Amino acid sequence: MIKLQDIEKVYQSDNGTIHALRGVNLSVKQGEIFGIIGTSGAGKSTLVRCINMLESPTKGIVTVDGQELTSLNEQELREQRKKIGMIFQHFNLLSSRTVYQNIAFPLELAKRSKEEIDKEVLHLLELVGLSDKKDQYPAQLSGGQKQRVGIARALANHPKVLLCDEATSALDPQTTKSILELLKDINRKFQLTIVLITHEMQVIKEICNQVAVIEGGKIIEQGKVIDIFTQPQSNTTKEFISSIINHNLPDFFKEITLASEPSADSNLILRLSFIGHSTEEPVISSMIRRFAIDASILYGNIDHIQTIPFGTLIVELSGEQASLQQALSYLKTRELGIEVIGYVARNARAVG
Ligand SMILES: Nc1ncnc2c1ncn2[C@@H]1O[C@H](COP(=O)(O)OP(=O)(O)OP(=O)(O)O)[C@@H](O)[C@H]1O
């Protein structure tokens, strides 16, 4: 549905040249909720604004719904933009218009009849749960209600894509949840493709199928949310994830020396991640039964990414070195993530 090829964006400002995007390639499938996460200044807003050409890329090709936007003139672009709705962090509502009139605005611009507009607006008000607020002005609404108006307005022209520019960043956690639920609902009902940018991993975890991490104008990591959460590669991604999932080692590891290679009398410390059905498999107990080893659990956590459960265990295995290596080989045949954290001297910690 959306394809970005080698997108570059250079701003010329009084302070010199700013290279905001440096060769971005992205592909978003129809019906996906695609999240782009990055810290302040990473290039998120520039990137999302390149998708509907509010910013025109200095270089590269933007294609939406099979149409190359980067080759269109202004008038053709205006037509194509009707396929792309957008919502904003600060809602961007017209303060002198009522809720009804705000939602009607894009339909008036599209020269739709009064009857059509009325039917459409009433339907959208119901969809976003604001039928009773139609004659109020934005100043009389809460942040969450304002964003609901923003969503209804963005959907007025039946877009195929909805772009969300930090749409929940100005909202409290409870309101954020309800807006994300509404976006999920709309995605399901209309098979609408959603691209959202955020600096909060919680938002990605709650609704996205796919995620891309942007840093210094480049995509440094991308993939399925479940894969990125369970096997983050870059330090930036690890940091984002650690804000909601503790990937750090427990404190007592700071006091012991970990070796990267085994010695005759060392214990093996592993981090195991279980995803989906593998959380139900009794891997640890069958490993202990098969090999002459002991296992003690140093840390355990279970979480969900939307409906998929995933768990993390840090375990210390003790026994003969040959048995430990056999157990490790056995674990590698199971459906789980394995990270060898290191080896500790057998007496460094008492294994129970
Ligand atoms: N219109 C502009 N003129 C000049 N520089 C700009 C302009 N817009 C953005 N930039 C610069 O481009 C870089 C990327 O900015 P952008 O707003 O895309 O990042 P961001 O990840 O969305 O950050 P934030 O979360 O703080 O909004 C920054 O260095 C920013 O200062």
CSV table of N, CA and C in Angstrom, one decimal, residues 60-217:
chain,number,residue,atom,x,y,z
A,60,GLY,N,14.2,10.4,-4.0
A,60,GLY,CA,13.5,9.2,-3.7
A,60,GLY,C,12.1,9.1,-4.3
A,61,ILE,N,11.5,8.0,-4.1
A,61,ILE,CA,10.2,7.8,-4.7
A,61,ILE,C,9.2,7.4,-3.6
A,62,VAL,N,8.0,8.1,-3.6
A,62,VAL,CA,6.9,7.7,-2.7
A,62,VAL,C,5.8,7.1,-3.5
A,63,THR,N,5.3,5.9,-3.2
A,63,THR,CA,4.2,5.3,-3.9
A,63,THR,C,3.1,5.0,-2.9
A,64,VAL,N,1.9,5.4,-3.1
A,64,VAL,CA,0.8,5.1,-2.2
A,64,VAL,C,-0.3,4.5,-3.1
A,65,ASP,N,-0.8,3.3,-2.7
A,65,ASP,CA,-1.9,2.6,-3.4
A,65,ASP,C,-1.6,2.5,-4.9
A,66,GLY,N,-0.4,2.2,-5.3
A,66,GLY,CA,0.0,2.0,-6.7
A,66,GLY,C,0.3,3.3,-7.4
A,67,GLN,N,0.2,4.4,-6.8
A,67,GLN,CA,0.4,5.7,-7.5
A,67,GLN,C,1.7,6.4,-7.0
A,68,GLU,N,2.5,6.7,-7.9
A,68,GLU,CA,3.8,7.3,-7.5
A,68,GLU,C,3.5,8.8,-7.3
A,69,LEU,N,3.6,9.2,-6.0
A,69,LEU,CA,3.2,10.6,-5.6
A,69,LEU,C,4.2,11.6,-6.0
A,70,THR,N,5.5,11.2,-6.0
A,70,THR,CA,6.6,12.1,-6.3
A,70,THR,C,6.7,12.6,-7.7
A,71,SER,N,5.8,12.0,-8.6
A,71,SER,CA,5.9,12.5,-10.0
A,71,SER,C,4.6,13.3,-10.3
A,72,LEU,N,3.8,13.6,-9.3
A,72,LEU,CA,2.5,14.3,-9.7
A,72,LEU,C,2.6,15.8,-9.6
A,73,ASN,N,1.8,16.5,-10.3
A,73,ASN,CA,1.7,18.0,-10.1
A,73,ASN,C,0.7,18.3,-9.0
A,74,GLU,N,0.6,19.6,-8.6
A,74,GLU,CA,-0.1,19.9,-7.4
A,74,GLU,C,-1.6,19.5,-7.4
A,75,GLN,N,-2.2,19.6,-8.6
A,75,GLN,CA,-3.6,19.3,-8.7
A,75,GLN,C,-3.8,17.8,-8.6
A,76,GLU,N,-3.0,17.0,-9.3
A,76,GLU,CA,-3.1,15.5,-9.2
A,76,GLU,C,-2.8,15.1,-7.7
A,77,LEU,N,-1.9,15.8,-7.1
A,77,LEU,CA,-1.5,15.4,-5.7
A,77,LEU,C,-2.7,15.6,-4.8
A,78,ARG,N,-3.4,16.8,-5.0
A,78,ARG,CA,-4.6,17.1,-4.1
A,78,ARG,C,-5.6,16.0,-4.2
A,79,GLU,N,-5.8,15.5,-5.4
A,79,GLU,CA,-6.7,14.4,-5.6
A,79,GLU,C,-6.3,13.1,-4.9
A,80,GLN,N,-5.0,12.8,-5.1
A,80,GLN,CA,-4.5,11.5,-4.5
A,80,GLN,C,-4.5,11.6,-2.9
A,81,ARG,N,-4.3,12.9,-2.4
A,81,ARG,CA,-4.2,13.0,-1.0
A,81,ARG,C,-5.5,12.7,-0.3
A,82,LYS,N,-6.6,12.6,-1.0
A,82,LYS,CA,-7.9,12.3,-0.4
A,82,LYS,C,-7.9,10.8,0.1
A,83,LYS,N,-6.9,10.1,-0.5
A,83,LYS,CA,-6.8,8.7,0.0
A,83,LYS,C,-6.0,8.6,1.3
A,84,ILE,N,-5.5,9.7,1.7
A,84,ILE,CA,-4.6,9.7,2.9
A,84,ILE,C,-5.1,10.6,4.0
A,85,GLY,N,-5.6,10.1,5.1
A,85,GLY,CA,-6.1,11.0,6.2
A,85,GLY,C,-4.9,11.2,7.1
A,86,MET,N,-5.0,12.2,8.0
A,86,MET,CA,-3.9,12.4,8.9
A,86,MET,C,-4.4,13.0,10.2
A,87,ILE,N,-3.9,12.5,11.3
A,87,ILE,CA,-4.2,13.1,12.6
A,87,ILE,C,-2.9,13.6,13.3
A,88,PHE,N,-3.1,14.6,14.2
A,88,PHE,CA,-1.9,15.3,14.7
A,88,PHE,C,-1.9,15.2,16.3
A,89,GLN,N,-0.7,15.5,16.8
A,89,GLN,CA,-0.5,15.5,18.3
A,89,GLN,C,-1.4,16.6,18.9
A,90,HIS,N,-1.5,17.8,18.3
A,90,HIS,CA,-2.3,18.9,18.9
A,90,HIS,C,-3.6,19.0,18.1
A,91,PHE,N,-4.1,18.0,17.5
A,91,PHE,CA,-5.4,17.9,17.0
A,91,PHE,C,-5.7,18.7,15.7
A,92,ASN,N,-5.2,20.0,15.7
A,92,ASN,CA,-5.4,20.9,14.6
A,92,ASN,C,-6.8,21.1,14.2
A,93,LEU,N,-7.7,21.3,15.2
A,93,LEU,CA,-9.1,21.5,14.9
A,93,LEU,C,-9.3,23.0,14.6
A,94,LEU,N,-10.4,23.3,13.9
A,94,LEU,CA,-10.7,24.8,13.7
A,94,LEU,C,-11.6,25.2,14.9
A,95,SER,N,-11.0,26.2,15.7
A,95,SER,CA,-11.7,26.5,17.0
A,95,SER,C,-13.0,27.3,16.8
A,96,SER,N,-13.2,27.9,15.6
A,96,SER,CA,-14.5,28.6,15.5
A,96,SER,C,-15.6,27.8,14.9
A,97,ARG,N,-15.3,26.5,14.6
A,97,ARG,CA,-16.3,25.6,14.1
A,97,ARG,C,-16.6,24.5,15.1
A,98,THR,N,-17.9,24.1,15.1
A,98,THR,CA,-18.3,23.1,16.0
A,98,THR,C,-17.7,21.7,15.6
A,99,VAL,N,-18.0,20.8,16.5
A,99,VAL,CA,-17.5,19.4,16.2
A,99,VAL,C,-18.1,19.0,14.8
A,100,TYR,N,-19.4,19.1,14.7
A,100,TYR,CA,-20.0,18.8,13.4
A,100,TYR,C,-19.4,19.5,12.2
A,101,GLN,N,-19.1,20.8,12.4
A,101,GLN,CA,-18.6,21.6,11.3
A,101,GLN,C,-17.1,21.2,11.0
A,102,ASN,N,-16.4,20.8,12.0
A,102,ASN,CA,-15.0,20.4,11.8
A,102,ASN,C,-15.0,19.1,10.9
A,103,ILE,N,-15.8,18.2,11.3
A,103,ILE,CA,-15.9,16.9,10.5
A,103,ILE,C,-16.4,17.1,9.1
A,104,ALA,N,-17.3,18.1,9.0
A,104,ALA,CA,-17.9,18.4,7.7
A,104,ALA,C,-16.9,19.1,6.7
A,105,PHE,N,-15.9,19.7,7.3
A,105,PHE,CA,-15.0,20.6,6.5
A,105,PHE,C,-14.4,19.9,5.3
A,106,PRO,N,-13.8,18.7,5.4
A,106,PRO,CA,-13.2,18.1,4.2
A,106,PRO,C,-14.2,17.7,3.2
A,107,LEU,N,-15.5,17.5,3.7
A,107,LEU,CA,-16.5,17.1,2.7
A,107,LEU,C,-17.0,18.3,2.0
A,108,GLU,N,-17.0,19.5,2.7
A,108,GLU,CA,-17.4,20.7,2.0
A,108,GLU,C,-16.4,21.0,0.9
A,109,LEU,N,-15.1,20.8,1.2
A,109,LEU,CA,-14.0,21.1,0.3
A,109,LEU,C,-14.1,20.1,-0.9
A,110,ALA,N,-14.7,18.9,-0.7
A,110,ALA,CA,-14.8,18.0,-1.8
A,110,ALA,C,-16.1,18.2,-2.5
A,111,LYS,N,-16.8,19.3,-2.2
A,111,LYS,CA,-18.1,19.7,-2.8
A,111,LYS,C,-19.2,18.7,-2.8
A,112,ARG,N,-19.3,18.1,-1.6
A,112,ARG,CA,-20.4,17.1,-1.5
A,112,ARG,C,-21.7,17.8,-1.1
A,113,SER,N,-22.8,17.2,-1.4
A,113,SER,CA,-24.1,17.8,-1.2
A,113,SER,C,-24.4,17.9,0.3
A,114,LYS,N,-25.3,18.8,0.7
A,114,LYS,CA,-25.6,19.0,2.1
A,114,LYS,C,-26.1,17.7,2.8
A,115,GLU,N,-27.0,17.0,2.0
A,115,GLU,CA,-27.6,15.7,2.5
A,115,GLU,C,-26.5,14.7,2.7
A,116,GLU,N,-25.6,14.6,1.7
A,116,GLU,CA,-24.5,13.6,1.8
A,116,GLU,C,-23.6,13.9,3.1
A,117,ILE,N,-23.3,15.2,3.2
A,117,ILE,CA,-22.5,15.6,4.3
A,117,ILE,C,-23.1,15.3,5.6
A,118,ASP,N,-24.4,15.6,5.7
A,118,ASP,CA,-25.1,15.3,7.0
A,118,ASP,C,-25.1,13.8,7.3
A,119,LYS,N,-25.4,13.0,6.3
A,119,LYS,CA,-25.4,11.5,6.6
A,119,LYS,C,-24.0,11.1,7.0
A,120,GLU,N,-23.0,11.5,6.3
A,120,GLU,CA,-21.6,11.1,6.6
A,120,GLU,C,-21.2,11.5,8.0
A,121,VAL,N,-21.4,12.8,8.3
A,121,VAL,CA,-20.9,13.3,9.6
A,121,VAL,C,-21.6,12.6,10.7
A,122,LEU,N,-23.0,12.4,10.6
A,122,LEU,CA,-23.7,11.7,11.7
A,122,LEU,C,-23.1,10.3,11.9
A,123,HIS,N,-22.8,9.7,10.8
A,123,HIS,CA,-22.3,8.3,10.9
A,123,HIS,C,-20.9,8.3,11.6
A,124,LEU,N,-20.0,9.3,11.2
A,124,LEU,CA,-18.7,9.4,11.8
A,124,LEU,C,-18.8,9.7,13.2
A,125,LEU,N,-19.7,10.6,13.6
A,125,LEU,CA,-19.9,11.0,15.0
A,125,LEU,C,-20.2,9.7,15.9
A,126,GLU,N,-21.0,8.9,15.3
A,126,GLU,CA,-21.4,7.7,16.0
A,126,GLU,C,-20.2,6.7,16.1
A,127,LEU,N,-19.4,6.6,15.0
A,127,LEU,CA,-18.3,5.8,15.0
A,127,LEU,C,-17.3,6.1,16.1
A,128,VAL,N,-17.0,7.4,16.3
A,128,VAL,CA,-16.0,7.8,17.3
A,128,VAL,C,-16.7,8.1,18.6
A,129,GLY,N,-18.0,7.9,18.8
A,129,GLY,CA,-18.6,8.0,20.1
A,129,GLY,C,-18.8,9.4,20.5
A,130,LEU,N,-19.1,10.3,19.6
A,130,LEU,CA,-19.3,11.7,20.0
A,130,LEU,C,-20.6,12.3,19.5
A,131,SER,N,-21.6,11.5,19.3
A,131,SER,CA,-22.9,12.0,18.8
A,131,SER,C,-23.5,13.1,19.6
A,132,ASP,N,-23.3,13.0,20.9
A,132,ASP,CA,-23.9,14.0,21.8
A,132,ASP,C,-23.1,15.3,21.9
A,133,LYS,N,-21.9,15.3,21.2
A,133,LYS,CA,-21.1,16.5,21.3
A,133,LYS,C,-21.1,17.3,20.0
A,134,LYS,N,-22.0,17.0,19.1
A,134,LYS,CA,-21.9,17.6,17.8
A,134,LYS,C,-21.9,19.1,17.7
A,135,ASP,N,-22.6,19.7,18.6
A,135,ASP,CA,-22.8,21.2,18.5
A,135,ASP,C,-21.8,21.9,19.5
A,136,GLN,N,-20.9,21.2,20.1
A,136,GLN,CA,-19.9,21.8,21.0
A,136,GLN,C,-18.7,22.3,20.2
A,137,TYR,N,-18.0,23.3,20.8
A,137,TYR,CA,-16.8,23.8,20.1
A,137,TYR,C,-15.5,23.1,20.7
A,138,PRO,N,-14.4,23.0,20.0
A,138,PRO,CA,-13.2,22.3,20.4
A,138,PRO,C,-12.8,22.7,21.9
A,139,ALA,N,-13.0,24.0,22.2
A,139,ALA,CA,-12.5,24.4,23.5
A,139,ALA,C,-13.3,23.8,24.7
A,140,GLN,N,-14.5,23.2,24.3
A,140,GLN,CA,-15.3,22.6,25.4
A,140,GLN,C,-15.1,21.1,25.5
A,141,LEU,N,-14.1,20.6,24.7
A,141,LEU,CA,-13.8,19.1,24.7
A,141,LEU,C,-12.5,18.8,25.5
A,142,SER,N,-12.5,17.5,25.9
A,142,SER,CA,-11.2,17.0,26.5
A,142,SER,C,-10.3,16.7,25.4
A,143,GLY,N,-9.0,16.4,25.7
A,143,GLY,CA,-8.0,16.1,24.7
A,143,GLY,C,-8.4,14.8,23.9
A,144,GLY,N,-8.9,13.8,24.6
A,144,GLY,CA,-9.3,12.6,24.0
A,144,GLY,C,-10.5,12.8,23.0
A,145,GLN,N,-11.4,13.7,23.5
A,145,GLN,CA,-12.6,14.0,22.6
A,145,GLN,C,-12.1,14.7,21.4
A,146,LYS,N,-11.1,15.7,21.6
A,146,LYS,CA,-10.6,16.4,20.4
A,146,LYS,C,-10.0,15.5,19.4
A,147,GLN,N,-9.2,14.5,19.9
A,147,GLN,CA,-8.6,13.6,19.0
A,147,GLN,C,-9.6,12.7,18.3
A,148,ARG,N,-10.7,12.4,18.9
A,148,ARG,CA,-11.8,11.7,18.3
A,148,ARG,C,-12.4,12.5,17.1
A,149,VAL,N,-12.5,13.8,17.3
A,149,VAL,CA,-13.0,14.7,16.2
A,149,VAL,C,-11.9,14.6,15.1
A,150,GLY,N,-10.6,14.7,15.5
A,150,GLY,CA,-9.6,14.6,14.5
A,150,GLY,C,-9.6,13.3,13.7
A,151,ILE,N,-9.9,12.2,14.3
A,151,ILE,CA,-10.0,10.9,13.6
A,151,ILE,C,-11.2,10.9,12.7
A,152,ALA,N,-12.4,11.4,13.2
A,152,ALA,CA,-13.6,11.4,12.3
A,152,ALA,C,-13.3,12.3,11.1
A,153,ARG,N,-12.7,13.5,11.3
A,153,ARG,CA,-12.4,14.4,10.2
A,153,ARG,C,-11.5,13.7,9.2
A,154,ALA,N,-10.5,13.0,9.7
A,154,ALA,CA,-9.5,12.3,8.8
A,154,ALA,C,-10.2,11.2,8.0
A,155,LEU,N,-11.3,10.6,8.6
A,155,LEU,CA,-11.9,9.5,7.9
A,155,LEU,C,-13.0,9.9,6.9
A,156,ALA,N,-13.3,11.2,6.9
A,156,ALA,CA,-14.5,11.7,6.1
A,156,ALA,C,-14.4,11.4,4.6
A,157,ASN,N,-13.3,11.4,4.1
A,157,ASN,CA,-13.2,11.1,2.6
A,157,ASN,C,-12.9,9.6,2.3
A,158,HIS,N,-13.1,8.8,3.3
A,158,HIS,CA,-12.9,7.3,3.2
A,158,HIS,C,-11.5,7.0,2.7
A,159,PRO,N,-10.5,7.5,3.4
A,159,PRO,CA,-9.1,7.2,3.0
A,159,PRO,C,-8.7,5.8,3.1
A,160,LYS,N,-7.6,5.4,2.3
A,160,LYS,CA,-7.1,4.1,2.4
A,160,LYS,C,-6.0,4.0,3.4
A,161,VAL,N,-5.4,5.1,3.7
A,161,VAL,CA,-4.3,5.2,4.7
A,161,VAL,C,-4.6,6.3,5.7
A,162,LEU,N,-4.2,6.0,7.0
A,162,LEU,CA,-4.3,7.0,8.0
A,162,LEU,C,-2.9,7.2,8.6
A,163,LEU,N,-2.5,8.5,8.6
A,163,LEU,CA,-1.2,8.8,9.2
A,163,LEU,C,-1.4,9.4,10.5
A,164,CYS,N,-0.7,8.9,11.5
A,164,CYS,CA,-0.9,9.5,12.9
A,164,CYS,C,0.5,10.0,13.4
A,165,ASP,N,0.5,11.4,13.5
A,165,ASP,CA,1.7,12.0,13.9
A,165,ASP,C,1.7,12.3,15.4
A,166,GLU,N,2.3,11.4,16.2
A,166,GLU,CA,2.3,11.5,17.7
A,166,GLU,C,0.9,11.7,18.2
A,167,ALA,N,-0.1,11.0,17.7
A,167,ALA,CA,-1.5,11.2,18.0
A,167,ALA,C,-1.9,11.1,19.4
A,168,THR,N,-1.1,10.4,20.2
A,168,THR,CA,-1.5,10.2,21.6
A,168,THR,C,-0.5,10.9,22.6
A,169,SER,N,0.5,11.6,22.0
A,169,SER,CA,1.5,12.1,22.9
A,169,SER,C,1.0,13.2,23.9
A,170,ALA,N,-0.1,13.9,23.6
A,170,ALA,CA,-0.6,14.9,24.5
A,170,ALA,C,-1.6,14.4,25.4
A,171,LEU,N,-1.8,13.0,25.4
A,171,LEU,CA,-2.9,12.5,26.2
A,171,LEU,C,-2.4,11.7,27.4
A,172,ASP,N,-3.3,11.6,28.4
A,172,ASP,CA,-2.9,10.7,29.6
A,172,ASP,C,-3.0,9.3,29.2
A,173,PRO,N,-2.4,8.4,30.0
A,173,PRO,CA,-2.3,6.9,29.7
A,173,PRO,C,-3.7,6.3,29.4
A,174,GLN,N,-4.7,6.7,30.2
A,174,GLN,CA,-6.0,6.1,30.1
A,174,GLN,C,-6.7,6.5,28.7
A,175,THR,N,-6.5,7.8,28.4
A,175,THR,CA,-7.1,8.3,27.2
A,175,THR,C,-6.4,7.7,26.0
A,176,THR,N,-5.0,7.6,26.2
A,176,THR,CA,-4.2,7.0,25.1
A,176,THR,C,-4.7,5.7,24.7
A,177,LYS,N,-5.0,4.9,25.8
A,177,LYS,CA,-5.5,3.5,25.6
A,177,LYS,C,-6.8,3.5,24.8
A,178,SER,N,-7.7,4.5,25.1
A,178,SER,CA,-9.0,4.5,24.4
A,178,SER,C,-8.9,4.9,23.0
A,179,ILE,N,-8.0,5.8,22.7
A,179,ILE,CA,-7.7,6.3,21.3
A,179,ILE,C,-7.1,5.2,20.5
A,180,LEU,N,-6.2,4.5,21.1
A,180,LEU,CA,-5.5,3.3,20.4
A,180,LEU,C,-6.5,2.2,20.1
A,181,GLU,N,-7.5,2.0,21.1
A,181,GLU,CA,-8.5,1.0,20.9
A,181,GLU,C,-9.4,1.4,19.7
A,182,LEU,N,-9.7,2.8,19.6
A,182,LEU,CA,-10.5,3.3,18.5
A,182,LEU,C,-9.8,3.1,17.2
A,183,LEU,N,-8.5,3.3,17.1
A,183,LEU,CA,-7.7,3.1,15.9
A,183,LEU,C,-7.7,1.7,15.5
A,184,LYS,N,-7.5,0.8,16.5
A,184,LYS,CA,-7.5,-0.6,16.2
A,184,LYS,C,-8.9,-1.1,15.6
A,185,ASP,N,-9.9,-0.5,16.2
A,185,ASP,CA,-11.3,-0.8,15.8
A,185,ASP,C,-11.5,-0.4,14.3
A,186,ILE,N,-11.1,0.8,14.0
A,186,ILE,CA,-11.2,1.4,12.6
A,186,ILE,C,-10.4,0.5,11.7
A,187,ASN,N,-9.2,0.1,12.1
A,187,ASN,CA,-8.3,-0.7,11.2
A,187,ASN,C,-9.0,-2.0,10.9
A,188,ARG,N,-9.7,-2.6,11.9
A,188,ARG,CA,-10.3,-3.9,11.6
A,188,ARG,C,-11.6,-3.7,10.8
A,189,LYS,N,-12.4,-2.7,11.1
A,189,LYS,CA,-13.6,-2.5,10.4
A,189,LYS,C,-13.4,-2.2,8.9
A,190,PHE,N,-12.5,-1.3,8.6
A,190,PHE,CA,-12.3,-0.8,7.2
A,190,PHE,C,-11.1,-1.3,6.5
A,191,GLN,N,-10.3,-2.2,7.2
A,191,GLN,CA,-9.0,-2.7,6.6
A,191,GLN,C,-8.2,-1.5,6.3
A,192,LEU,N,-8.3,-0.5,7.1
A,192,LEU,CA,-7.5,0.8,6.9
A,192,LEU,C,-6.0,0.6,7.2
A,193,THR,N,-5.1,1.0,6.4
A,193,THR,CA,-3.7,0.9,6.7
A,193,THR,C,-3.3,2.1,7.5
A,194,ILE,N,-2.7,1.8,8.6
A,194,ILE,CA,-2.3,2.9,9.6
A,194,ILE,C,-0.8,3.0,9.7
A,195,VAL,N,-0.3,4.2,9.6
A,195,VAL,CA,1.1,4.4,9.9
A,195,VAL,C,1.2,5.4,11.1
A,196,LEU,N,1.8,5.0,12.1
A,196,LEU,CA,1.9,6.0,13.3
A,196,LEU,C,3.3,6.2,13.7
A,197,ILE,N,3.6,7.4,14.1
A,197,ILE,CA,4.9,7.7,14.6
A,197,ILE,C,4.8,8.0,16.1
A,198,THR,N,5.8,7.6,16.8
A,198,THR,CA,5.7,7.8,18.3
A,198,THR,C,7.1,7.7,18.9
A,199,HIS,N,7.2,8.2,20.1
A,199,HIS,CA,8.5,8.0,20.8
A,199,HIS,C,8.2,7.0,22.0
A,200,GLU,N,7.0,6.5,22.0
A,200,GLU,CA,6.7,5.6,23.2
A,200,GLU,C,6.5,4.1,22.7
A,201,MET,N,7.3,3.3,23.3
A,201,MET,CA,7.3,1.8,22.9
A,201,MET,C,5.9,1.2,23.3
A,202,GLN,N,5.3,1.8,24.3
A,202,GLN,CA,4.0,1.2,24.8
A,202,GLN,C,3.0,1.3,23.7
A,203,VAL,N,3.0,2.4,22.9
A,203,VAL,CA,2.1,2.6,21.8
A,203,VAL,C,2.3,1.5,20.7
A,204,ILE,N,3.6,1.2,20.4
A,204,ILE,CA,3.9,0.2,19.4
A,204,ILE,C,3.4,-1.1,19.9
A,205,LYS,N,3.7,-1.4,21.2
A,205,LYS,CA,3.3,-2.7,21.8
A,205,LYS,C,1.8,-2.9,21.8
A,206,GLU,N,1.1,-1.9,22.0
A,206,GLU,CA,-0.4,-2.0,22.1
A,206,GLU,C,-1.1,-2.3,20.7
A,207,ILE,N,-0.6,-1.6,19.7
A,207,ILE,CA,-1.4,-1.8,18.5
A,207,ILE,C,-0.7,-2.1,17.2
A,208,CYS,N,0.6,-2.0,17.1
A,208,CYS,CA,1.3,-2.2,15.8
A,208,CYS,C,1.6,-3.7,15.5
A,209,ASN,N,1.5,-4.0,14.2
A,209,ASN,CA,2.0,-5.3,13.7
A,209,ASN,C,3.4,-5.2,13.4
A,210,GLN,N,3.8,-4.1,12.8
A,210,GLN,CA,5.2,-4.0,12.3
A,210,GLN,C,5.8,-2.7,12.9
A,211,VAL,N,7.1,-2.7,13.0
A,211,VAL,CA,7.7,-1.5,13.6
A,211,VAL,C,9.0,-1.2,12.9
A,212,ALA,N,9.3,0.1,12.7
A,212,ALA,CA,10.7,0.5,12.2
A,212,ALA,C,11.2,1.4,13.2
A,213,VAL,N,12.5,1.3,13.5
A,213,VAL,CA,13.2,2.2,14.5
A,213,VAL,C,14.0,3.2,13.6
A,214,ILE,N,13.8,4.5,13.9
A,214,ILE,CA,14.6,5.5,13.1
A,214,ILE,C,15.5,6.2,14.0
A,215,GLU,N,16.7,6.4,13.5
A,215,GLU,CA,17.8,7.1,14.2
A,215,GLU,C,18.6,7.9,13.3
A,216,GLY,N,18.8,9.2,13.5
A,216,GLY,CA,19.7,10.0,12.7
A,216,GLY,C,19.2,10.0,11.2
A,217,GLY,N,17.9,9.9,11.0
A,217,GLY,CA,17.4,9.9,9.6
A,217,GLY,C,17.5,8.6,8.9
